[in-house]
Coordinates of C-alpha atoms in Angstrom, one line a residue:
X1 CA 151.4 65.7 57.9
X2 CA 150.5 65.9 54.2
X3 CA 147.2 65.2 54.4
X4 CA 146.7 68.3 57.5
X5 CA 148.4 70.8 54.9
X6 CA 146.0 69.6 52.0
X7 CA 143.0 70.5 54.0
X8 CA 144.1 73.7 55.3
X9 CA 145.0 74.1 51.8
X10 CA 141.1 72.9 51.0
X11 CA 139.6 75.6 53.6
X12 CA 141.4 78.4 53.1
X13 CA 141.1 77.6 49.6
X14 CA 136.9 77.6 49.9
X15 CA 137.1 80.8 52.3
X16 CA 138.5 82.5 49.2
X17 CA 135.6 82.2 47.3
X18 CA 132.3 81.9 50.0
X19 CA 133.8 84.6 52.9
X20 CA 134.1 87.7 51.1
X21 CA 134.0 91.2 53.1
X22 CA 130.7 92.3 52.6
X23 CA 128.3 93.9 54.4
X24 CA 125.0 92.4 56.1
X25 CA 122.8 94.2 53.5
X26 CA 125.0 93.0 50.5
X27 CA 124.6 89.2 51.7
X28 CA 121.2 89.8 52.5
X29 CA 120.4 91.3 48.9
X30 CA 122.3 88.2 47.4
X31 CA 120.3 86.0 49.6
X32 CA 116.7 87.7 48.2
X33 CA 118.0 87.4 44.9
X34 CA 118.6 84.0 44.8
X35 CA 115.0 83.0 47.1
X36 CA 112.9 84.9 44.5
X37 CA 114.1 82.3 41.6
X38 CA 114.1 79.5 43.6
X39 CA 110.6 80.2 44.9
X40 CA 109.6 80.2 41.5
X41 CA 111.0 77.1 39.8
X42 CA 109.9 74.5 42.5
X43 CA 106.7 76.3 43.6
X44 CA 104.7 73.0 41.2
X45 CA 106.6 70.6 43.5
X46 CA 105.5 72.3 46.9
X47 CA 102.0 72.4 45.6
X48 CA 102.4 68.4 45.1
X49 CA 103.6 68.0 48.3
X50 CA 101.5 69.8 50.2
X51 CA 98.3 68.4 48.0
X52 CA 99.7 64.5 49.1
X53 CA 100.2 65.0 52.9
X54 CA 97.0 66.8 52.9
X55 CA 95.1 63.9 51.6
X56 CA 96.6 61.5 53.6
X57 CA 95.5 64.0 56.4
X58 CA 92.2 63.5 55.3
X59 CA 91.4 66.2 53.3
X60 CA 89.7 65.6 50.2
X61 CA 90.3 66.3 46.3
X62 CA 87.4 64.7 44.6
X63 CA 87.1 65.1 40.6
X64 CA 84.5 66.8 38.9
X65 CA 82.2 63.2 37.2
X66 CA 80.0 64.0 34.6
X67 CA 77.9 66.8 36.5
X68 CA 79.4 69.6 38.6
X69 CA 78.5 69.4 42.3
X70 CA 80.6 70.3 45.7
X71 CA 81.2 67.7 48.3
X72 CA 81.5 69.7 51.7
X73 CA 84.7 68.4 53.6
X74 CA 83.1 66.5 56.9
X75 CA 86.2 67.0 58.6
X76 CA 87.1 70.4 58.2
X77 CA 83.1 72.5 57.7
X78 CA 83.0 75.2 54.9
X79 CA 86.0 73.1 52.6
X80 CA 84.6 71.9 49.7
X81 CA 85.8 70.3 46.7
X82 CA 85.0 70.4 43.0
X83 CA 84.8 66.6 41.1
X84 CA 85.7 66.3 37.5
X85 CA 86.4 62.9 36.0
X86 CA 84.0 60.7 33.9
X87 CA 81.0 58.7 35.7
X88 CA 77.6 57.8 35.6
X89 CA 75.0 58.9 37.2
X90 CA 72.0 56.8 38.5
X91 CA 69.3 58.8 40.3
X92 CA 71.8 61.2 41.3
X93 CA 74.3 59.4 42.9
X94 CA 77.5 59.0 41.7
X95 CA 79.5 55.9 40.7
X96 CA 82.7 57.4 40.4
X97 CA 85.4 54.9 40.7
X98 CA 87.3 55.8 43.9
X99 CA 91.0 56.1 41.7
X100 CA 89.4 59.3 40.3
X101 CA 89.2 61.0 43.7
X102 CA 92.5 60.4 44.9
X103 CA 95.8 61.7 44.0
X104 CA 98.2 58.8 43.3
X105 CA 101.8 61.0 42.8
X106 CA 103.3 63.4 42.2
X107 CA 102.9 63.4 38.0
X108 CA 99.1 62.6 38.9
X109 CA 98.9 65.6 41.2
X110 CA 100.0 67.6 37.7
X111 CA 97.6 66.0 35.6
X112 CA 94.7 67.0 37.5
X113 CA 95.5 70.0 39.4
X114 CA 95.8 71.5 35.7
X115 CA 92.6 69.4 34.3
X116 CA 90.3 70.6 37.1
X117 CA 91.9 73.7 38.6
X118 CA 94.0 75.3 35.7
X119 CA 97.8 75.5 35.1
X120 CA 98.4 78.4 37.0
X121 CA 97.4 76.4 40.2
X122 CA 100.6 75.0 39.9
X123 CA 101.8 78.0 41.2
X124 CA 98.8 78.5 43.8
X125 CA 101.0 79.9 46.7
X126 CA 103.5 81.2 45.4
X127 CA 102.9 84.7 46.3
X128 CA 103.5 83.7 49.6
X129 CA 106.2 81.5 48.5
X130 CA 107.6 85.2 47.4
X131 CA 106.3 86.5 50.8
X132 CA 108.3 84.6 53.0
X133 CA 111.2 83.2 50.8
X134 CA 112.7 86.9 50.6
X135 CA 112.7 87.4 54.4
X136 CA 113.3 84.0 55.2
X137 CA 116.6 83.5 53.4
X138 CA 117.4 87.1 53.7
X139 CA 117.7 86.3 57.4
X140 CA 119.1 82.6 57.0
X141 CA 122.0 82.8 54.9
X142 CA 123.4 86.5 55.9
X143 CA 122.9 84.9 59.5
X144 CA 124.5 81.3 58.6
X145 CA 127.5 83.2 56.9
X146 CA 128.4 85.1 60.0
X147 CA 127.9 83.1 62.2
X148 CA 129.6 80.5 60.8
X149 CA 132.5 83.3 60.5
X150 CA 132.7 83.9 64.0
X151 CA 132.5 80.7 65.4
X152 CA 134.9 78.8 63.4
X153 CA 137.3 81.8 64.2
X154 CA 136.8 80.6 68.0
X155 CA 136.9 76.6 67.5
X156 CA 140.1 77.4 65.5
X157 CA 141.8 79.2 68.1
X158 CA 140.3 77.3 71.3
X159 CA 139.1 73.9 70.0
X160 CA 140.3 72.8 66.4
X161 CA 138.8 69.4 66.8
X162 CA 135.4 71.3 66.9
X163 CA 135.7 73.5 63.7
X164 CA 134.0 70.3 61.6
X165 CA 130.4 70.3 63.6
X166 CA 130.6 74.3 63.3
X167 CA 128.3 74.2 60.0
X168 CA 126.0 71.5 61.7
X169 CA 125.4 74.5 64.6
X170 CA 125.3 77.6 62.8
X171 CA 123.0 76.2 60.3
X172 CA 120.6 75.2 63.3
X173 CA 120.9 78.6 64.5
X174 CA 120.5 80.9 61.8
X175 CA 117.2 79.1 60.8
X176 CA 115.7 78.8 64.2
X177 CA 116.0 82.6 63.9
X178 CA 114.3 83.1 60.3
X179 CA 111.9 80.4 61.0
X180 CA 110.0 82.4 64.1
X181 CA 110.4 85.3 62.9
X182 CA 108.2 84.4 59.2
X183 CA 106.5 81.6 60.6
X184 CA 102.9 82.7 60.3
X185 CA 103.4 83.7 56.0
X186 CA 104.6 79.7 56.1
X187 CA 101.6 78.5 57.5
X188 CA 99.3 81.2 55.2
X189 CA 101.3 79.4 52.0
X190 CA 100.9 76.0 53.3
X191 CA 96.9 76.6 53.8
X192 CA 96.6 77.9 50.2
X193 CA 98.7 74.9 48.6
X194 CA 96.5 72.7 50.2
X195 CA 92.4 73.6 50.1
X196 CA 91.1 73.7 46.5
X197 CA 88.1 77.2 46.2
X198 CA 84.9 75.6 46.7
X199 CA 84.1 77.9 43.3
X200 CA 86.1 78.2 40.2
X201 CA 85.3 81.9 39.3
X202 CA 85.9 83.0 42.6
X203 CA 89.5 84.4 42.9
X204 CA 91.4 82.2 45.9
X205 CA 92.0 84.3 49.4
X206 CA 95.8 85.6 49.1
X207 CA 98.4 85.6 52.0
X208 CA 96.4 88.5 54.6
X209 CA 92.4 86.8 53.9
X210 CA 94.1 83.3 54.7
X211 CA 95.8 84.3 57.8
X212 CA 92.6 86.3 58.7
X213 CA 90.8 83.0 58.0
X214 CA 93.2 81.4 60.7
X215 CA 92.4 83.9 63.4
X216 CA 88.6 84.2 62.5
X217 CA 87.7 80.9 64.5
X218 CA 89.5 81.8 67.4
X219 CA 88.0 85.4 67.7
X220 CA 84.5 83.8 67.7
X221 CA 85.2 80.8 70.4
X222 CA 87.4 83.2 73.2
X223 CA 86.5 85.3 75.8
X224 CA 87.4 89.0 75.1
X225 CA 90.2 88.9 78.3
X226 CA 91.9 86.1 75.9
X227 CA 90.7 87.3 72.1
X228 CA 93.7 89.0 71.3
X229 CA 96.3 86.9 72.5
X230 CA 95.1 83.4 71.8
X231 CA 94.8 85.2 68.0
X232 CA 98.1 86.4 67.7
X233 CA 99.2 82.8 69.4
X234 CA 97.3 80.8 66.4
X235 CA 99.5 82.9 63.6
X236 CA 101.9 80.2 65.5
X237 CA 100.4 77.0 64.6
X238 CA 102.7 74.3 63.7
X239 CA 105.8 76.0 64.9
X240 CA 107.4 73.1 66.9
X241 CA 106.6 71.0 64.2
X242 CA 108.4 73.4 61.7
X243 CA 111.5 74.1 63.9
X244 CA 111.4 70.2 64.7
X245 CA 111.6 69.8 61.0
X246 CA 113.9 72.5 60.0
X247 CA 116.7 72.2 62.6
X248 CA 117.6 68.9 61.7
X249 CA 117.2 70.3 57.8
X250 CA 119.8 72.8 58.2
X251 CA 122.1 70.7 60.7
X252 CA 122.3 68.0 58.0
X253 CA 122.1 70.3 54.9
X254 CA 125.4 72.3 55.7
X255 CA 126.9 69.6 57.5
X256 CA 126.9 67.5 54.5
X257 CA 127.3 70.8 52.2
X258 CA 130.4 72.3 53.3
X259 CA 132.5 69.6 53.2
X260 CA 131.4 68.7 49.7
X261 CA 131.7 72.3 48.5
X262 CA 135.6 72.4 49.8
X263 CA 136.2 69.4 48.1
X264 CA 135.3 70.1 44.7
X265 CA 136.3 73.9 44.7
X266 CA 139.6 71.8 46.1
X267 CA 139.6 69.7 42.8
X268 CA 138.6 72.4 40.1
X269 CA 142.1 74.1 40.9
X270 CA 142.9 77.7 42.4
X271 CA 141.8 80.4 39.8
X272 CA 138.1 81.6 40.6
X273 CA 135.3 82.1 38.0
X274 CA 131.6 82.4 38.3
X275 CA 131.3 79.2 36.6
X276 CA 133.4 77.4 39.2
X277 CA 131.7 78.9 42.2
X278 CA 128.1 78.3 40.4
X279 CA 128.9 74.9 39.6
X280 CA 130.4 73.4 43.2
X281 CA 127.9 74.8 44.8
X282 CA 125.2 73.9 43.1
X283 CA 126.3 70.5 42.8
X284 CA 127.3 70.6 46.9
X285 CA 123.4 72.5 47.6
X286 CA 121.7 69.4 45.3
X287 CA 123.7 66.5 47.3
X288 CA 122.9 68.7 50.9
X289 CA 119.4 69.1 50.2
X290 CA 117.8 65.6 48.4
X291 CA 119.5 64.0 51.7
X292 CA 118.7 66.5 54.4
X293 CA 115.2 66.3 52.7
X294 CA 114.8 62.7 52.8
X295 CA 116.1 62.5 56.3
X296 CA 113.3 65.2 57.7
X297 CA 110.1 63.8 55.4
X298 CA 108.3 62.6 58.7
X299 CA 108.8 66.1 60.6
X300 CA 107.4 67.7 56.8
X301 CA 104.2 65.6 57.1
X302 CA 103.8 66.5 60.7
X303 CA 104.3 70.1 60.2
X304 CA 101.9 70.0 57.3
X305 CA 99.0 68.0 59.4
X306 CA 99.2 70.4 62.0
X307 CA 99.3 73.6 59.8
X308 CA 96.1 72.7 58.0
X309 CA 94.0 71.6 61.0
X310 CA 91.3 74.0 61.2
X311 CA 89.1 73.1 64.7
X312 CA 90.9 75.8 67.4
X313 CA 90.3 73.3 70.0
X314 CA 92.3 70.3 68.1
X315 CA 94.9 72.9 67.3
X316 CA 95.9 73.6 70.7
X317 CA 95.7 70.4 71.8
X318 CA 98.0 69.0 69.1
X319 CA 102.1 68.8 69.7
X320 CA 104.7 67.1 67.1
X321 CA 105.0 63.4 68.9
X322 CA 101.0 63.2 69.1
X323 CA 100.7 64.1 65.2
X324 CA 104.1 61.9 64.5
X325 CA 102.1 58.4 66.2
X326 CA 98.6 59.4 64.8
X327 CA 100.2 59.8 61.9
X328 CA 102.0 56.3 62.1
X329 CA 98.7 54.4 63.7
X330 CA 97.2 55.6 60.2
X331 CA 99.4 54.7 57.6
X332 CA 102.6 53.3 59.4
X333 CA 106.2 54.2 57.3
X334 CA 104.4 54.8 54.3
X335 CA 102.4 57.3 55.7
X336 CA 105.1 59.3 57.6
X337 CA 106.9 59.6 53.9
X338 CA 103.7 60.9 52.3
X339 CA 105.2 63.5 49.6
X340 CA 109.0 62.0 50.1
X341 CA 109.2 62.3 46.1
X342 CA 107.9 65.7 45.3
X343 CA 109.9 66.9 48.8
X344 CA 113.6 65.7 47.2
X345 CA 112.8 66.3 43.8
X346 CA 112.4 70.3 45.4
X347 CA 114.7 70.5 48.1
X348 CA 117.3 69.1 45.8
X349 CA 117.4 71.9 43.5
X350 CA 116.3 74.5 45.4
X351 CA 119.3 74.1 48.0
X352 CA 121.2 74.1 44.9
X353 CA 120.0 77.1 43.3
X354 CA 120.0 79.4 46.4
X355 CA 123.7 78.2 47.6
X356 CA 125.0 78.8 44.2
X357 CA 122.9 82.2 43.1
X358 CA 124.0 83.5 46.6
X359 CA 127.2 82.7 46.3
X360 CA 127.8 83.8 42.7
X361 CA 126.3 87.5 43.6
X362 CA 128.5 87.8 46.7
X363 CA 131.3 87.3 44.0
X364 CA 130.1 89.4 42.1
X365 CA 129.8 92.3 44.4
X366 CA 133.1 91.5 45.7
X367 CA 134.5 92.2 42.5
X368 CA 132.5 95.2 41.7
X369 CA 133.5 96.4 44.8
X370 CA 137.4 95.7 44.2
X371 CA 136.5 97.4 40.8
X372 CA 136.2 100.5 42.5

């Protein structure tokens, strides 16, 4: 009996402070608000991700040794690569020890993406980061925070013993929803994280040349009847690789999230402040998302392989359990975690900022509004 009371206590408690009476556009705005910093602090990571599946994918990042020259990429025509790193060179050919053209981690992905590329490739992406974060999460949370509303009002009234797995399905829904509807800005970003410019002073392709870029093959190897269609199709590359790799995300994120969140709001006692709301959440977002992103790596590298193949033929022919074994015939567990480090290190935080930013302006309106 005692323990029923404390967590009806707990819940209504944590409704208090995350279910305030605000509009669609006022959860929305929070939600943009908290993407746009978020997008902006782990952007490095993503770009170390991205850069480590790629390789393992086959694509390569050789160093600049000695003498500047581009190696074109054999598997995907027109990529190439700029080498820096120090060698010799006997009759032209280089004998640049292999370390130099490989990315070993995350910290070495730093080192020389700022050697060779700049530090502001460290952010490579991250307009489109921008691009789709703000619609994304605009969509996502708004859409997690109602529905989660709605259907915990039913379980509670027609099926208590449900109300725990409500999270786990509103969480799956909500970004089912924002994941379709911004898919093809996702697969622009992940393009530009991964290809180095074949030259330096040319400025990179932003968001619209990139998805162009996509299209452009397509175009030229359809009949006219199909053109348009199978181009609008390819925007969707990689989608049932990303929704295979989401889903799960968001089922285990706010499945582990909510309760965690309760708890500690529970704990801190029953006067609200910013700092309490900013504080349990992010603390709840950081646990949620290094698990939810550990738990999803293989589904990342998939989604990733599938996103930067450029040969329209392979790309229609590819689905997520075909990548998933290919991937494991090539480089068994180790190779379906490719990136697991750079991909907690971000998803940790990042769940962590946007719960807690999102949550601390929805207080905030909420009390601007009671203000009034």
């Amino acid at each position: 009996m005692f323990k029923d009371e404390r967590e009806n206590s707990t819940t209504q408690f944590s409704t208090s402070f995350s279910d305030f009476n605000l509009s669609l556009a006022e959860r929305a705005f929070s939600a943009a608000g908290a993407a746009v910093i978020s997008a902006i602090i782990v952007n490095p990571l993503d770009v170390a991700k991205t850069r480590l599946q790629a390789q393992a994918a086959g694509v390569p990042y050789q160093s600049q040794c000695g003498t500047t020259r581009f190696d074109t990429n054999m598997m995907f025509p027109g990529l190439s690569s700029l080498q820096s790193c120090n060698r010799e060179v006997a009759g032209g050919a280089s004998v640049c020890p292999p370390e130099c053209s490989r990315y070993k981690g995350t910290m070495d992905v730093f080192y020389k993406v700022i050697r060779q590329e700049g530090f502001s490739r460290l952010w490579r992406g991250t307009n489109a980061s921008l691009a789709i974060a703000i619609p994304t999460v605009g969509i996502y949370m708004p859409c997690y925070d109602v529905l989660r509303n709605y259907i915990e009002e039913l379980t509670q009234q027609n099926a208590p013993n449900l109300t725990p797995y409500v999270p786990l399905v509103a969480g799956s829904v909500a970004r089912s929803l924002a994941c379709v509807t911004c898919y093809p800005v996702e697969l622009a970003r992940t393009r530009m994280q991964a290809f180095t410019e074949t030259h330096a002073s040319i400025k990179p392709a932003g968001v619209w040349k990139t998805l162009i870029e996509v299209v452009s093959p397509v175009k030229s190897t359809t009949s006219s009847n199909f053109r348009n269609l199978q181009s609008y199709r390819v925007l969707w590359t990689g989608l049932g690789a990303q929704l295979a790799r989401d889903v799960p995300f968001s089922a285990i994120c706010w499945a582990t999230l909510e309760p965690i969140r309760r708890r500690i709001l529970g704990v801190m006692g029953e006067e609200v402040s910013v700092v309490k709301i900013l504080g349990a959440n992010f603390c709840a977002g950081f646990v949620a998302g290094t698990l939810a992103a550990g738990a999803t790596c293989p589904l990342d590298v998939a989604r990733t392989r599938r996103q930067i193949e450029k040969d329209p033929a392979r790309q229609a022919r590819m689905t997520t359990p075909q990548t998933l074994l290919e991937i494991w015939r090539d480089g068994g567990w180790k190779g379906l975690f490719t990136g697991v480090g750079p991909r907690v290190a971000r998803a940790g935080p990042s769940v962590g900022i946007v719960v807690s930013f999102y949550e601390v302006v929805k207080y905030a309106l909420h009390c601007r509004r009671a203000g009034h």
